[in-house]
């Protein structure tokens, strides 16, 4: 363990990262497994360690709504939620993005009801894919913490101005104790400029926010959001590199590879399962298997170009999804990876596996089983997409 | 010129537009307005136009009080609160129905802001559907009178009492037909620290079906019949009441509006009108209007 490392809970590392980003307004509503983050922030606030307004609202809907008002008034804003809470925010997620308010939120990924389940999968944030929020997925606690200032810098960039969510797997990352480096205030001050927006609710310079747009003007609002996502695509990489220069840590920008260059079988995944996949790959490499990992860090904007490039030598692509589009029998990563390859010459088979729903554990053995299943494609047996971890006795 | 500029797209004789104008006339330039979705929002801000001469923000239908909470918190955090007033102006649907939870939260938390409900007693923006503020027996597109119905079967929700129950330091009712009284109350509400509330009765010529030149007249009749009592409550106690001289029977208010026309088609005394008269009589008793 390096000497500036401490062993803290994932939620604490994130709350601490939020603190050093100096938000002006925090607004949140408690929901498992997000609670520890907002509790830690409440304690910082109670101890006078964070100079902000902390609003204990009566619902997630009001949490995000209060931040819409605060952000329009010129504040740097923060919230955190998960699962049902994020679903309750759905309408306001579209609204905050359409209003181009750079709110930053940690989504502690959890399954959706019914049946009610408090454990991890990524159905909650994936289901918010089209709301116009930037979505980055963290692999471990350190990355979850480090993502926070990166996202403020990105969201508040004058050419981006989009809200952003940092996604961390519930319990697996939020409640785990890991050695981490807590973000230094001095480095964060150097990395993240103070927020000084051009358009704010100000009685000295009155402006209208949230106007009504008819068919003659509406389309261009959507177009400009999309363009801003395109800018974010460039800036995510840039900001990850700036972060590396100042803090010395790097996790990839849009994507990251692990023994990828010569890999014939490429596993694609998002979030904490990546650690398990890396360990599995290490074992399989010693057995001579040509397996590599393509980590997807940014799901929105979707890094189609970078993925195409990274997959150009792959013989088999495996996608892991902790979510499902019911009625399509596929997870979102699978669908999007296939779509981004379709208009190219690369006809590599993409095989989707859905797993880890509602907190079902993903052991290394499961990754190996998936790889073996995918390799059947070499014998002409093609599985398009399936649940990898069904219990036969219940299915 | 008013800070709510002319040239907006309100109907002729719109009570909402008058309410918006009176609020700004009362409060001046140092105010930030939060609007939920509704007529006032739609007809004042067709992009790229805006009728608002003060900073204005609209987010969604049900969250104006939460948005106002955030604006207040931001100004405090950024050291910009000073004397700036934060005012949410919402319709009856946004206030009594879909936005009630956010309002309850904001009043409980004690934000320094004023919520003004501009009540035209139905969802006018979507085409005159019934809301929790629609009065008994009114004809709306979702509470039409028919073979077995006399129109809206439910009583109007008592929103001022709900707000008063939150411990608000100032709750008042007002009417656009009594502009100086309304402006005085809005100003007072904004000047009192903490979450305050003014419920403004605002006749809608389109929805209530009367000629656009009669808005003030109809508004006055609601007060003169005691169907819309004007009062102030400070810290839960009624402190002022506007007395009624020569109270008029409710028929005089009902018969000038198309939304109550069905009550006058039967021969002889209509028991439903009697029930509405009982509401007025109860108001007289409860608030000591005579």
XYZ file of N, CA and C in Angstrom, chain A residues 23-25 51-53 55-59 61-63 65-76 91-92 95 99 200-214 217 221 224, chain B residues 9 29-33 41-42 45-50 52-63 66-71 73-78 80 84 101-103 105-106 108-109 111:
288
model
N -19.038 21.816 -4.270
C -20.359 22.156 -4.811
C -21.015 23.238 -3.948
N -21.873 24.045 -4.551
C -22.605 25.080 -3.808
C -23.904 24.544 -3.223
N -24.534 23.630 -3.941
C -25.811 23.076 -3.470
C -25.807 21.553 -3.664
N -18.656 23.934 2.396
C -19.365 25.209 2.442
C -20.440 25.236 1.364
N -21.594 24.634 1.676
C -22.654 24.572 0.675
C -24.012 24.539 1.355
N -25.050 24.676 0.566
C -26.402 24.430 1.073
C -26.694 22.947 0.846
N -29.767 20.406 0.930
C -31.236 20.358 1.019
C -31.699 18.911 1.162
N -32.316 18.626 2.304
C -32.935 17.307 2.521
C -34.344 17.345 1.940
N -34.496 16.884 0.731
C -35.788 16.989 0.045
C -36.700 15.815 0.388
N -37.921 15.870 -0.141
C -38.927 14.864 0.209
C -39.067 13.781 -0.862
N -38.224 13.812 -1.889
C -38.248 12.760 -2.916
C -37.068 12.978 -3.853
N -37.446 13.130 -6.932
C -37.935 14.056 -7.959
C -37.634 15.496 -7.556
N -37.824 15.779 -6.269
C -37.504 17.129 -5.806
C -35.995 17.338 -5.689
N -35.250 16.260 -5.433
C -33.780 16.393 -5.356
C -33.247 16.939 -6.675
N -35.006 18.301 -9.067
C -35.679 19.562 -9.411
C -35.025 20.740 -8.696
N -34.677 20.549 -7.433
C -34.004 21.621 -6.687
C -32.677 21.955 -7.369
N -31.992 20.920 -7.866
C -30.704 21.176 -8.526
C -30.898 21.875 -9.869
N -32.019 21.630 -10.518
C -32.322 22.355 -11.759
C -32.406 23.851 -11.445
N -33.135 24.199 -10.381
C -33.235 25.603 -9.981
C -31.891 26.165 -9.564
N -31.159 25.387 -8.769
C -29.868 25.858 -8.248
C -28.862 26.042 -9.378
N -28.843 25.098 -10.301
C -27.896 25.168 -11.412
C -28.235 26.355 -12.320
N -29.533 26.567 -12.559
C -29.936 27.717 -13.375
C -29.557 29.029 -12.694
N -29.492 28.995 -11.356
C -29.108 30.201 -10.617
C -27.585 30.352 -10.529
N -26.847 29.406 -11.080
C -25.398 29.561 -11.166
C -24.590 28.725 -10.192
N -25.239 27.785 -9.514
C -24.530 26.974 -8.517
C -23.918 25.728 -9.139
N -22.807 25.271 -8.553
C -22.305 23.919 -8.852
C -23.118 22.974 -7.975
N -38.242 12.067 -15.730
C -38.747 13.236 -16.456
C -37.792 14.429 -16.314
N -37.286 14.595 -15.101
C -36.408 15.739 -14.842
C -35.015 15.530 -15.439
N -35.318 16.937 -18.766
C -35.475 18.383 -18.633
C -34.151 19.071 -18.334
N -32.226 21.652 -20.746
C -31.926 23.010 -20.284
C -30.420 23.255 -20.193
N -27.150 32.819 -16.192
C -27.689 32.505 -14.862
C -28.938 33.347 -14.591
N -29.730 32.868 -13.650
C -30.870 33.656 -13.172
C -30.304 34.783 -12.325
N -30.385 35.995 -12.858
C -29.775 37.132 -12.179
C -30.662 38.353 -12.402
N -31.087 38.977 -11.309
C -32.036 40.093 -11.444
C -31.399 41.298 -12.138
N -30.078 41.329 -12.201
C -29.429 42.447 -12.903
C -29.375 42.224 -14.406
N -29.587 40.998 -14.807
C -29.540 40.666 -16.229
C -30.581 39.582 -16.514
N -31.861 39.990 -16.543
C -32.921 38.980 -16.600
C -32.923 38.150 -17.875
N -33.026 36.836 -17.692
C -33.138 35.916 -18.827
C -34.211 34.890 -18.510
N -34.798 34.334 -19.561
C -35.814 33.288 -19.397
C -35.197 31.923 -19.660
N -35.438 30.985 -18.752
C -34.940 29.608 -18.875
C -36.127 28.655 -19.032
N -36.027 27.739 -19.950
C -37.067 26.713 -20.049
C -38.265 27.169 -20.843
N -38.009 27.886 -21.929
C -39.096 28.385 -22.765
C -39.782 27.243 -23.513
N -40.838 27.609 -24.146
C -41.689 26.692 -24.898
C -41.220 26.730 -26.354
N -40.952 25.573 -26.946
C -40.472 25.565 -28.336
C -41.455 24.807 -29.222
N -41.880 25.420 -30.268
C -42.846 24.776 -31.175
C -42.093 24.056 -32.304
N -38.790 25.381 -33.929
C -37.498 25.554 -33.247
C -37.036 24.335 -32.451
N -32.834 22.261 -30.810
C -32.418 22.033 -29.421
C -31.857 20.618 -29.264
N -28.470 20.335 -31.020
C -27.352 20.940 -30.287
C -26.942 20.097 -29.089
N -49.243 35.739 -25.521
C -50.295 35.050 -26.283
C -51.487 34.614 -25.429
N -38.400 44.759 -9.803
C -37.380 44.076 -10.617
C -36.566 43.030 -9.873
N -36.501 43.170 -8.539
C -35.584 42.290 -7.800
C -36.277 40.987 -7.411
N -36.733 40.268 -8.412
C -37.467 39.029 -8.162
C -37.101 37.990 -9.224
N -37.007 36.751 -8.794
C -36.817 35.635 -9.730
C -38.101 34.817 -9.708
N -38.674 34.595 -10.894
C -39.949 33.880 -10.983
C -39.724 32.444 -11.458
N -47.125 29.938 -18.307
C -45.800 29.559 -18.818
C -45.805 29.530 -20.350
N -46.818 28.875 -20.906
C -46.849 28.661 -22.356
C -47.066 29.975 -23.109
N -43.834 32.528 -23.013
C -42.461 32.215 -23.444
C -42.373 31.333 -24.680
N -43.049 31.694 -25.770
C -42.826 30.917 -26.989
C -41.449 31.285 -27.560
N -40.490 30.349 -27.457
C -39.126 30.619 -27.912
C -39.131 31.157 -29.349
N -38.402 32.193 -29.684
C -37.405 32.899 -28.863
C -37.951 34.147 -28.154
N -39.258 34.210 -27.973
C -39.818 35.386 -27.287
C -39.982 35.085 -25.806
N -39.976 36.154 -25.000
C -40.340 36.016 -23.595
C -40.971 37.324 -23.147
N -41.229 38.070 -20.011
C -40.779 38.317 -18.640
C -39.631 39.314 -18.592
N -39.853 40.405 -17.890
C -38.805 41.408 -17.701
C -37.977 41.145 -16.457
N -38.208 39.990 -15.830
C -37.402 39.577 -14.671
C -36.875 38.176 -14.979
N -35.825 37.732 -14.252
C -35.347 36.367 -14.497
C -36.465 35.353 -14.227
N -36.562 34.402 -15.111
C -37.699 33.479 -15.077
C -37.219 32.082 -15.438
N -37.726 31.073 -14.732
C -37.337 29.702 -15.057
C -38.542 28.780 -14.986
N -38.649 27.953 -16.004
C -39.666 26.891 -16.031
C -38.952 25.565 -16.196
N -39.315 24.595 -15.373
C -38.732 23.267 -15.534
C -39.827 22.287 -15.949
N -40.664 21.863 -15.000
C -41.695 20.870 -15.307
C -43.015 21.274 -14.656
N -43.984 20.379 -14.729
C -45.329 20.666 -14.230
C -45.390 20.608 -12.701
N -44.741 19.567 -12.131
C -44.971 19.247 -10.728
C -43.854 19.698 -9.793
N -42.881 20.472 -10.304
C -41.710 20.695 -9.451
C -41.376 22.160 -9.167
N -39.918 22.863 -5.740
C -38.577 22.304 -5.562
C -37.551 23.126 -6.338
N -37.907 23.558 -7.529
C -37.000 24.401 -8.316
C -36.752 25.713 -7.559
N -37.826 26.288 -7.010
C -37.682 27.528 -6.239
C -36.785 27.298 -5.020
N -36.913 26.134 -4.381
C -36.040 25.783 -3.248
C -34.578 25.824 -3.676
N -34.322 25.266 -4.850
C -32.956 25.220 -5.356
C -32.430 26.600 -5.712
N -33.286 27.432 -6.284
C -32.864 28.797 -6.616
C -32.495 29.529 -5.329
N -31.600 28.237 -2.421
C -30.381 27.665 -1.835
C -29.144 28.148 -2.583
N -29.254 28.224 -3.909
C -28.110 28.671 -4.715
C -27.761 30.119 -4.394
N -28.759 30.976 -4.328
C -28.480 32.391 -4.049
C -27.839 32.536 -2.674
N -28.337 31.765 -1.713
C -27.745 31.817 -0.365
C -26.290 31.345 -0.401
N -26.084 30.222 -1.068
C -24.745 29.639 -1.108
C -23.755 30.547 -1.834
N -24.243 31.233 -2.864
C -23.357 32.089 -3.667
C -23.279 33.511 -3.104
N -25.709 35.680 -2.976
C -26.453 36.611 -3.828
C -27.900 36.783 -3.391
N -33.264 39.862 -2.860
C -33.946 39.247 -4.003
C -35.066 38.311 -3.539
N -46.858 17.621 -3.491
C -45.795 17.044 -2.660
C -44.576 17.967 -2.595
N -44.197 18.498 -3.739
C -43.019 19.379 -3.765
C -43.298 20.653 -2.961
N -44.538 21.133 -3.007
C -44.906 22.320 -2.237
C -44.825 22.004 -0.749
N -43.020 19.791 0.717
C -41.608 19.696 1.093
C -40.969 21.065 1.262
N -41.233 21.947 0.320
C -40.598 23.272 0.347
C -41.094 24.089 1.546
N -42.295 22.833 4.383
C -41.768 22.193 5.595
C -40.307 22.607 5.830
N -39.554 22.699 4.743
C -38.131 23.042 4.883
C -37.921 24.523 5.194
N -37.996 27.291 3.153
C -37.283 28.178 2.221
C -37.901 29.574 2.220
